[in-house]
mmCIF file of C-alpha atoms in Angstrom:
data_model
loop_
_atom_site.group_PDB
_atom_site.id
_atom_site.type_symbol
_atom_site.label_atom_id
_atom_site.label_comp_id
_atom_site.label_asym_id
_atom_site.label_seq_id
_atom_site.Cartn_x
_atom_site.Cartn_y
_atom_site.Cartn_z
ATOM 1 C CA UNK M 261 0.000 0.000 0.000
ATOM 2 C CA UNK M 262 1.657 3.207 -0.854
ATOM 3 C CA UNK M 263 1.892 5.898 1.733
ATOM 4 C CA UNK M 264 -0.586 8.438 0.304
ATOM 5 C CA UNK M 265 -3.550 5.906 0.492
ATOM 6 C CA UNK M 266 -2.853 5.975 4.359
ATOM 7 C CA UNK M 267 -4.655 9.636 4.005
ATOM 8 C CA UNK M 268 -7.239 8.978 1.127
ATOM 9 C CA UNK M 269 -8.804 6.247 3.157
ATOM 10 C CA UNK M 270 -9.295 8.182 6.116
ATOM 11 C CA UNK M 271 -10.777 10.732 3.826
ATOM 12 C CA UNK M 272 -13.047 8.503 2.565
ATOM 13 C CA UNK M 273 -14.279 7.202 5.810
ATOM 14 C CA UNK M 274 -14.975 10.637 6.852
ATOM 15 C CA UNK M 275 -17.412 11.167 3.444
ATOM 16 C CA UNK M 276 -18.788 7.856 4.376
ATOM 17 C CA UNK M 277 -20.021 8.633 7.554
ATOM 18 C CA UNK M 278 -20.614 12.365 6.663
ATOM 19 C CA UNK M 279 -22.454 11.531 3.665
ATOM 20 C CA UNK M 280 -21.381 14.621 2.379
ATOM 21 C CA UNK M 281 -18.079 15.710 0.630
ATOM 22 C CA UNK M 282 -18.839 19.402 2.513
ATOM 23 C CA UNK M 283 -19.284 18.051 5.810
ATOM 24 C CA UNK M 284 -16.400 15.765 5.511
ATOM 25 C CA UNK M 285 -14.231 18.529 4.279
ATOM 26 C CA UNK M 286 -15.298 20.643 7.569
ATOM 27 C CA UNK M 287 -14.613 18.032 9.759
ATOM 28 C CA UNK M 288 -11.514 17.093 8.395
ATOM 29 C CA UNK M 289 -10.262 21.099 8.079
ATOM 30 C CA UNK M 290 -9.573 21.169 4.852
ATOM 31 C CA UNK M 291 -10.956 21.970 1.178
ATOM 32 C CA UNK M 292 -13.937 20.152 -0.115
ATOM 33 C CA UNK M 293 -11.828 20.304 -3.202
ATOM 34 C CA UNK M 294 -9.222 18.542 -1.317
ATOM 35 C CA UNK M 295 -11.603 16.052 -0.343
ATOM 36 C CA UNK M 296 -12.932 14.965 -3.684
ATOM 37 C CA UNK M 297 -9.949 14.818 -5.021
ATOM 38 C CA UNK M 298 -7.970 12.440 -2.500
ATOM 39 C CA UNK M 299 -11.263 10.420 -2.866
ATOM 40 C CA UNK M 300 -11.463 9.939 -7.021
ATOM 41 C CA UNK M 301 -7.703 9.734 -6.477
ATOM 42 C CA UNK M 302 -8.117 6.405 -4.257
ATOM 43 C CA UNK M 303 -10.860 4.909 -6.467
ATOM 44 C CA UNK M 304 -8.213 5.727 -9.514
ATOM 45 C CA UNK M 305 -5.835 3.583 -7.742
ATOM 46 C CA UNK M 306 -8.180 1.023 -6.793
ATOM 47 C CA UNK M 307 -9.973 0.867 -9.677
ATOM 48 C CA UNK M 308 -13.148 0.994 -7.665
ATOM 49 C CA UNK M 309 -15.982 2.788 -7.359
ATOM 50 C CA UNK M 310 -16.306 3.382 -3.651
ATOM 51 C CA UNK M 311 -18.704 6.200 -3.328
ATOM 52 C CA UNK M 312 -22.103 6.627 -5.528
ATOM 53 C CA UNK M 313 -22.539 10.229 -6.010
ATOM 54 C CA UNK M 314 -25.580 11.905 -6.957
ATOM 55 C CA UNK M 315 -26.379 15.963 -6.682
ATOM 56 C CA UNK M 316 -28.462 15.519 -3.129
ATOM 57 C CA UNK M 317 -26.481 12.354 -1.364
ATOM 58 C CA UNK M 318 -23.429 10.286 -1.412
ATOM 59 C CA UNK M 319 -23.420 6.242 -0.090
ATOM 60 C CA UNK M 320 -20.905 4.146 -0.302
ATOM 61 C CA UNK M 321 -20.925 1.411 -2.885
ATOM 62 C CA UNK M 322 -20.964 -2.437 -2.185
ATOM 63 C CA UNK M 323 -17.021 -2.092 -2.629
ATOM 64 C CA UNK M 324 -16.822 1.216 -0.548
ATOM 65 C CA UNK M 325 -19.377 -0.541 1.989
ATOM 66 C CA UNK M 326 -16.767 -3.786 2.073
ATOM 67 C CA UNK M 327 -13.787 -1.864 2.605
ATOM 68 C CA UNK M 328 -15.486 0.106 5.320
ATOM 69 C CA UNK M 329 -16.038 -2.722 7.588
ATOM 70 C CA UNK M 330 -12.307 -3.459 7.543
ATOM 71 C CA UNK M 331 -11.379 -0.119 7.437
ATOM 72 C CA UNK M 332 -13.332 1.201 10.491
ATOM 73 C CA UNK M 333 -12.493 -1.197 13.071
ATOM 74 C CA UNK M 334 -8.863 -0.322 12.355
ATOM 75 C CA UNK M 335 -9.266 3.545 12.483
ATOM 76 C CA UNK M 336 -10.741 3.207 15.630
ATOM 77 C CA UNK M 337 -7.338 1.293 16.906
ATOM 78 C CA UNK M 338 -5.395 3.995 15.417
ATOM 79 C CA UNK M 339 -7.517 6.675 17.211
ATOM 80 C CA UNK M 340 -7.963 4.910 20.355
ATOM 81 C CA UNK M 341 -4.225 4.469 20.417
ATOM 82 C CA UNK M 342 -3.664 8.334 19.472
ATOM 83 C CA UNK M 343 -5.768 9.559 22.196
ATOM 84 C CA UNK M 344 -4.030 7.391 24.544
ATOM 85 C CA UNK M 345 -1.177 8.763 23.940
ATOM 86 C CA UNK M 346 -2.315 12.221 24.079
ATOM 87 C CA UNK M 347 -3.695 11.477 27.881
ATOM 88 C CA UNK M 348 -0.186 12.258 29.544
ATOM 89 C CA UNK M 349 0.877 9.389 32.203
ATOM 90 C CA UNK M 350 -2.594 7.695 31.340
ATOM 91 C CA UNK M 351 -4.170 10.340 33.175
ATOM 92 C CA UNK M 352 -8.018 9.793 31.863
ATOM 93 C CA UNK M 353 -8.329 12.529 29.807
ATOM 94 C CA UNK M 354 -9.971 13.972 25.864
ATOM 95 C CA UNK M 355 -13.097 13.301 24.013
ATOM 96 C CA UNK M 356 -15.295 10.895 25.093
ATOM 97 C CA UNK M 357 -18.552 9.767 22.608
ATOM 98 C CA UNK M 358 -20.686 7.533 24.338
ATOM 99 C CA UNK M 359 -24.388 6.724 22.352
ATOM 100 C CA UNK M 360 -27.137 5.636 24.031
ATOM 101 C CA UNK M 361 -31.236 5.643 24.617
ATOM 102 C CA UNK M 362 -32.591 8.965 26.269
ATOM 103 C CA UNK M 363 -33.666 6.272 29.001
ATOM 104 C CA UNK M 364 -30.282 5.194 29.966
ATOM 105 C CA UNK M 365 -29.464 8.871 29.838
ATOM 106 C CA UNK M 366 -32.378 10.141 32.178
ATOM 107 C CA UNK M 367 -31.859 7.326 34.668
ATOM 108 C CA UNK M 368 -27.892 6.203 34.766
ATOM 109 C CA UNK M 369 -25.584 8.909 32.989
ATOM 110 C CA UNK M 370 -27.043 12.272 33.410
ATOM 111 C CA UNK M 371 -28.053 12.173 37.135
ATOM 112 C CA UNK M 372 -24.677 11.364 37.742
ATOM 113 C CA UNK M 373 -22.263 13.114 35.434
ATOM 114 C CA UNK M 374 -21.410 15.843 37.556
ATOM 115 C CA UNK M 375 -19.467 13.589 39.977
ATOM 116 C CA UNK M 376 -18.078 12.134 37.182
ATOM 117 C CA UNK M 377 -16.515 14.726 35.566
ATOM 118 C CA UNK M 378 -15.653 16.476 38.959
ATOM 119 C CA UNK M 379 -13.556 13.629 39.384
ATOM 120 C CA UNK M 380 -12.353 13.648 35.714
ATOM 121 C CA UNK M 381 -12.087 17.588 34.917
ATOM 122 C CA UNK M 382 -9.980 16.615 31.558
ATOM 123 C CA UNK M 383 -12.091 14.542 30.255
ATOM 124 C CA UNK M 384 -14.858 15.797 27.777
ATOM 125 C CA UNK M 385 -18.097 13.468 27.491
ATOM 126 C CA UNK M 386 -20.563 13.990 24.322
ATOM 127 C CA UNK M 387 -23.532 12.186 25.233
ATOM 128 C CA UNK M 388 -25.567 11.253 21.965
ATOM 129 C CA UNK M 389 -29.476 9.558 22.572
ATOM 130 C CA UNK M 390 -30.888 7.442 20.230
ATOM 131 C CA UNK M 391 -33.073 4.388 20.588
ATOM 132 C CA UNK M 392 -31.667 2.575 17.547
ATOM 133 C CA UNK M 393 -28.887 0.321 18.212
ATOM 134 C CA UNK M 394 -25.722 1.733 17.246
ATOM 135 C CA UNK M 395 -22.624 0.190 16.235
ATOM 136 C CA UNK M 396 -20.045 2.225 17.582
ATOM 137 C CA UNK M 397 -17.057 1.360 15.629
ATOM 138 C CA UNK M 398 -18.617 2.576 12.111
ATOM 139 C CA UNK M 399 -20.533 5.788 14.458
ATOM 140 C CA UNK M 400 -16.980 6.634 15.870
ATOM 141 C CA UNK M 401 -18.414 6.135 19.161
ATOM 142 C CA UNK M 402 -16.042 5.056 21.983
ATOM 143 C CA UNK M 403 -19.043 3.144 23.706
ATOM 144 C CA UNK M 404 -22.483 2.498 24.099
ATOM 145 C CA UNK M 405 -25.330 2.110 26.240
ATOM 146 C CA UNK M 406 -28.477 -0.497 25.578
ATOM 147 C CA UNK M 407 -30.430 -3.469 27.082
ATOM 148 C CA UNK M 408 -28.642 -6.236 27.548
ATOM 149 C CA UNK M 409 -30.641 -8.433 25.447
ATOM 150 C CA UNK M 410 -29.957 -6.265 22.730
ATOM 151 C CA UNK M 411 -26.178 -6.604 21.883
ATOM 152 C CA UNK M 412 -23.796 -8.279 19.622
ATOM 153 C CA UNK M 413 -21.979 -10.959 20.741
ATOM 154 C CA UNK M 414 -18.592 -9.132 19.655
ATOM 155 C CA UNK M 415 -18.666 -6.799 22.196
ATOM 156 C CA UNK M 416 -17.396 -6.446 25.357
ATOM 157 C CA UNK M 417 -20.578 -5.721 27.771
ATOM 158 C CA UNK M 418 -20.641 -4.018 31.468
ATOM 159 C CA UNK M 419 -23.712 -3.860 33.034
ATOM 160 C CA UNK M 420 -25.072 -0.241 33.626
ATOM 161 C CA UNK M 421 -27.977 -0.720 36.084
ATOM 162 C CA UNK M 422 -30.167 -3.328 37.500
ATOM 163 C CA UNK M 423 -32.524 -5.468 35.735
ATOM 164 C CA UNK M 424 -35.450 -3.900 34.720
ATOM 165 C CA UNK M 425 -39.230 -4.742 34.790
ATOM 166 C CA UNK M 426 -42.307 -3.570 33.226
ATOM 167 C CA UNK M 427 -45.421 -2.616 34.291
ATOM 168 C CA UNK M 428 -49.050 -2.243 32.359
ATOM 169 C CA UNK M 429 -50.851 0.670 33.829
ATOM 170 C CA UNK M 430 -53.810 2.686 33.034
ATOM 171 C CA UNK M 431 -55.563 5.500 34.877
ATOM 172 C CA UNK M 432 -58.395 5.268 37.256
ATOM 173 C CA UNK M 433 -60.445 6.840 34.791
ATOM 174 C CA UNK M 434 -59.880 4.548 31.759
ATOM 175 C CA UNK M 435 -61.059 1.210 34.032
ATOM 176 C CA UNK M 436 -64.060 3.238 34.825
ATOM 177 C CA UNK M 437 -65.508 2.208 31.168
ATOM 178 C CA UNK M 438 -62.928 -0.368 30.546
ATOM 179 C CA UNK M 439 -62.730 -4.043 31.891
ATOM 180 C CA UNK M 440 -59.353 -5.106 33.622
ATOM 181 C CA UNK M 441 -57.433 -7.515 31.778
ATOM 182 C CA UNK M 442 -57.041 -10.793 33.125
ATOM 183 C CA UNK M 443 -54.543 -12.430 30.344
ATOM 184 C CA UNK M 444 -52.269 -11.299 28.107
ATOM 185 C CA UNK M 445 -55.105 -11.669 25.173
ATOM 186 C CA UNK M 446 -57.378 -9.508 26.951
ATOM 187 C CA UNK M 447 -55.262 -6.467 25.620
ATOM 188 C CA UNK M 448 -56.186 -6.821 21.982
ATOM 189 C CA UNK M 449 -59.303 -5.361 23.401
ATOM 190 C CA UNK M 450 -57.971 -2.701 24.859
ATOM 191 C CA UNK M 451 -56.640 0.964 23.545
ATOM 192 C CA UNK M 452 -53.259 0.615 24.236
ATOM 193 C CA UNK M 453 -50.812 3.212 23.847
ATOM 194 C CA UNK M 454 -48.273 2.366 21.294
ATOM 195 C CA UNK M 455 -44.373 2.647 21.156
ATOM 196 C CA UNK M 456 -42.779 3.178 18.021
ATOM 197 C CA UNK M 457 -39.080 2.997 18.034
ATOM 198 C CA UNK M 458 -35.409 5.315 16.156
ATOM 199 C CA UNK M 459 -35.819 2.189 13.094
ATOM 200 C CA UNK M 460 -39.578 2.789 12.989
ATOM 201 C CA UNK M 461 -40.655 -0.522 14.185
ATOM 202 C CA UNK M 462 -43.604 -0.461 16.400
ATOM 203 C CA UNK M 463 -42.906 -2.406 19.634
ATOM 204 C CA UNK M 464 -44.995 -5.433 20.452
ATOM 205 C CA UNK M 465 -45.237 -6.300 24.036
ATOM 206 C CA UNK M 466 -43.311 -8.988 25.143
ATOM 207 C CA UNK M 467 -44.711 -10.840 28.088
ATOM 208 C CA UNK M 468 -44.150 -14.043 30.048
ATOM 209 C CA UNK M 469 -45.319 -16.294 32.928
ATOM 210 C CA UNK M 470 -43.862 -19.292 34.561
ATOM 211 C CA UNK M 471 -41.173 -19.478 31.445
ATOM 212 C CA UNK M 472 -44.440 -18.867 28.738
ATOM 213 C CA UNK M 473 -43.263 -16.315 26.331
ATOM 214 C CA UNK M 474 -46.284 -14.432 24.537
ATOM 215 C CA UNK M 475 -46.255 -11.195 21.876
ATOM 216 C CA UNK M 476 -49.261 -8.980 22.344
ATOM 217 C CA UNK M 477 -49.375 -7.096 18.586
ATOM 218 C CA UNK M 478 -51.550 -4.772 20.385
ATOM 219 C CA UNK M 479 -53.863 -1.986 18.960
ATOM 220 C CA UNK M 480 -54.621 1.672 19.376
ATOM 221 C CA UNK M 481 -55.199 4.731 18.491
ATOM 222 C CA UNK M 482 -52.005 6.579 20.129
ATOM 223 C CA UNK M 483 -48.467 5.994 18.927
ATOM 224 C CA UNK M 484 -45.471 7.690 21.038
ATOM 225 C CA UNK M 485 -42.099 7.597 20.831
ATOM 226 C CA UNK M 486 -40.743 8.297 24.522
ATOM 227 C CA UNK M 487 -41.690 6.589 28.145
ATOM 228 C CA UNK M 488 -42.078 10.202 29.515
ATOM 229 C CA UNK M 489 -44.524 10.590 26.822
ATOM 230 C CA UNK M 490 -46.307 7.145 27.535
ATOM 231 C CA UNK M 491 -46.341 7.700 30.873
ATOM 232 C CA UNK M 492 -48.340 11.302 30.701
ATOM 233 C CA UNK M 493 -50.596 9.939 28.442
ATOM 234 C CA UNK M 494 -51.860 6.955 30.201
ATOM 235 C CA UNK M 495 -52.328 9.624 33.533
ATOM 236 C CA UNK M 496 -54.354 11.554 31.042
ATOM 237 C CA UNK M 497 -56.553 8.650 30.696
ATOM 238 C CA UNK M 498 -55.382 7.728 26.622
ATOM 239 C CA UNK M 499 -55.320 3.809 27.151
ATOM 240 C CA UNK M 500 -53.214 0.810 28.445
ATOM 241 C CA UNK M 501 -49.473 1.402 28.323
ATOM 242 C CA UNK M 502 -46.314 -0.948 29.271
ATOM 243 C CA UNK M 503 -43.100 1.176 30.784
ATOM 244 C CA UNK M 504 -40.424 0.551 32.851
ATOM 245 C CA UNK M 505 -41.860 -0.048 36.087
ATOM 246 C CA UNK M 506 -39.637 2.640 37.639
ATOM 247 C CA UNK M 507 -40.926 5.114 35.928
ATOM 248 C CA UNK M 508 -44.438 4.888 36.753
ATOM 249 C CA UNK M 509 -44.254 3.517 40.677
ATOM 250 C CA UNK M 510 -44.456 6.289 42.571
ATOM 251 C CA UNK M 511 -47.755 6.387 40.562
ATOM 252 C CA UNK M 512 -48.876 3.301 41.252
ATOM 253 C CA UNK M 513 -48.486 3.698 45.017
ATOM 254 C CA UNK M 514 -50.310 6.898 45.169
ATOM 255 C CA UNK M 515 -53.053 5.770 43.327
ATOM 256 C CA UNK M 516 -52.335 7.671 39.891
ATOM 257 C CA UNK M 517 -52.207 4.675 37.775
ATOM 258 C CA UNK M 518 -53.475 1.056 38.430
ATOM 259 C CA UNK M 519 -51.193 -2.016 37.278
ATOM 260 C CA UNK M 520 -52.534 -5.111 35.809
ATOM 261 C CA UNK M 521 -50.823 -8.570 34.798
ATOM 262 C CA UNK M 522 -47.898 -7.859 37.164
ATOM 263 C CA UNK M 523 -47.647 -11.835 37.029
ATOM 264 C CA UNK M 524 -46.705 -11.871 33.358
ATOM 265 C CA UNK M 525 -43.890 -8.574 33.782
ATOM 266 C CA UNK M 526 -40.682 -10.671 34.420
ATOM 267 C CA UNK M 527 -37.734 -8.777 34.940
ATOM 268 C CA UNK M 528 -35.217 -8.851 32.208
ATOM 269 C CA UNK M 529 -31.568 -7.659 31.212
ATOM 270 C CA UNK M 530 -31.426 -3.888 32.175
ATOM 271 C CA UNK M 531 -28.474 -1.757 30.376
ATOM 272 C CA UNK M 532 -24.989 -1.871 29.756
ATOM 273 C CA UNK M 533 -22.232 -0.539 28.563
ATOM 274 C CA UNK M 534 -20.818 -1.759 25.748
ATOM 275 C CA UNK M 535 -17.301 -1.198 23.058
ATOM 276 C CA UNK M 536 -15.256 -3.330 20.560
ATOM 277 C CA UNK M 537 -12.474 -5.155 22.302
ATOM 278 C CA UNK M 538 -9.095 -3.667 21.653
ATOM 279 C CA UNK M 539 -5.669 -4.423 22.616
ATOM 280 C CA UNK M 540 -5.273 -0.851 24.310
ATOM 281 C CA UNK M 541 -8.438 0.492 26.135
ATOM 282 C CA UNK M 542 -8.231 4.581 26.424
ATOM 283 C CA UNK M 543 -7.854 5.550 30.212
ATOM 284 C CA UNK M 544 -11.121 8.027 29.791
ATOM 285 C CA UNK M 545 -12.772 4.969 28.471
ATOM 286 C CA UNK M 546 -11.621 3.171 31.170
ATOM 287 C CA UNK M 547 -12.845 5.383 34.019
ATOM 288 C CA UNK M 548 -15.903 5.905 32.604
ATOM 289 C CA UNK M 549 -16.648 1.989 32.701
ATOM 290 C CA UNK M 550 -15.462 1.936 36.001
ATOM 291 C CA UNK M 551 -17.653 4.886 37.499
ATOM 292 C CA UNK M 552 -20.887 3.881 35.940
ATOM 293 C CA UNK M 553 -20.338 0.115 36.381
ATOM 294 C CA UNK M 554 -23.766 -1.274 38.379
ATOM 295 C CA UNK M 555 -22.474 -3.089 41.519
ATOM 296 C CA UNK M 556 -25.574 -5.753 42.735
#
């Protein structure tokens, strides 16, 4: 590999992940000019296409998609090992990107970041929320935070926080003209107040009793995005909703909302953090693992 491809291919990651030759070229610091050039001069030498350009967007080709799943993992060793070395005497120190939901963030990271970085004044944490599952390799994250259940074997997991259980609640008001559910069937006729998730799937409620999984596709005329949401909503009376039981029992014990099927809410895998193994773990990374790490 000659020397100048070293360059181009961290150019064209950039565009890759950018999606855009301008935004690339501002993050990078230099020219867009620069940009496209270094990129049609690595596609020149490849004699590949790596980038299909049109006048709104730019994606990377199959090729361009191919080389990007060796070529990010790799970056991300070369930039974990730069900003090692940049944290003097492995004092924790730099940039830290951490994705994860707005849940984890509410409950876990926020409430407690002040002691964190009290502790760790040199260290700079960019939180970024989003439900979707992120891989944090190709996002140029250094970690992440989601359920349990909900990660690839490949990465190295700490858990977060406790398990978590769900609760189906409604208002005192909705079982005035509603019956209370006695199974998990019961719900399809109920108005239940829907979750739709970051990928745009709508979440189907996943139940169990004595090991008996069931999925409740259930109905209604209410679709939300956010437990906060959810949770006002079935206070205002809107229908049948499932959330994190935390969220909702200080509700429940003052009477605000009623819970039903508590037998088939099991508690499951709560969050964790997660990041690619790599031979040399950044000290903020590090620290940051080891303050949030959930002790039973």
């Amino acid at each position: 590999m000659k020397r100048t491809q070293l360059s181009q291919l961290a150019v064209f990651a950039a565009v890759a992940e950018a999606r855009s030759f301008r935004a690339a070229a501002r993050e990078l610091g230099i020219a867009p000019s620069a940009v496209s050039h270094s990129v049609s001069s690595l596609e020149a030498s490849l004699g590949l296409r790596l980038l299909a350009r049109t006048t709104r967007s730019v994606a990377p080709t199959e090729e361009g998609r191919r080389l990007l799943d060796t070529l990010a993992p790799a970056l991300g060793d070369i930039g974990a090992t730069l900003d090692g070395l940049a944290e003097r005497g492995d004092r924790p120190a730099g940039p830290l990107r951490i994705t994860m939901t707005r849940l984890a963030a509410e409950d876990l990271i926020v409430p407690r970041s002040a002691e964190f970085l009290n502790l760790y004044p040199e260290i700079e944490l960019d939180l970024t929320t989003d439900d979707r599952f992120e891989d944090v390799v190709a996002g140029g994250y250094d970690a992440g935070l989601r359920l349990g259940e909900h990660l690839e074997q490949d990465m190295v997991a700490v858990r977060a926080g406790p398990r978590i259980t769900g609760a189906i609640v409604a208002s005192a008001g909705y079982f005035e003209t509603h019956p209370t559910p006695r199974h998990p069937g019961d719900l399809l006729a109920h108005r239940c107040i829907r979750r739709r998730f970051g990928s745009g799937a709508i979440y189907r409620w996943e139940l169990e009793k004595d090991g008996k999984p069931i999925v409740v596709d259930v109905r209604g005329p209410l679709i939300l995005t956010d437990q906060t949401l959810i949770r006002r909503a079935a206070l205002d009376g809107a229908g049948l909703a499932y959330i994190f039981n935390q969220r909702v029992a200080e509700d429940i014990s003052e009477g605000r909302l009623i819970r039903v099927l508590e037998d088939w809410c099991q508690p499951f895998d709560g969050f964790y953090i997660y990041y690619p193994s790599r031979r040399q773990m950044r000290p903020a990374l590090r620290a940051f693992v080891d303050f949030f790490r959930h002790s039973d």
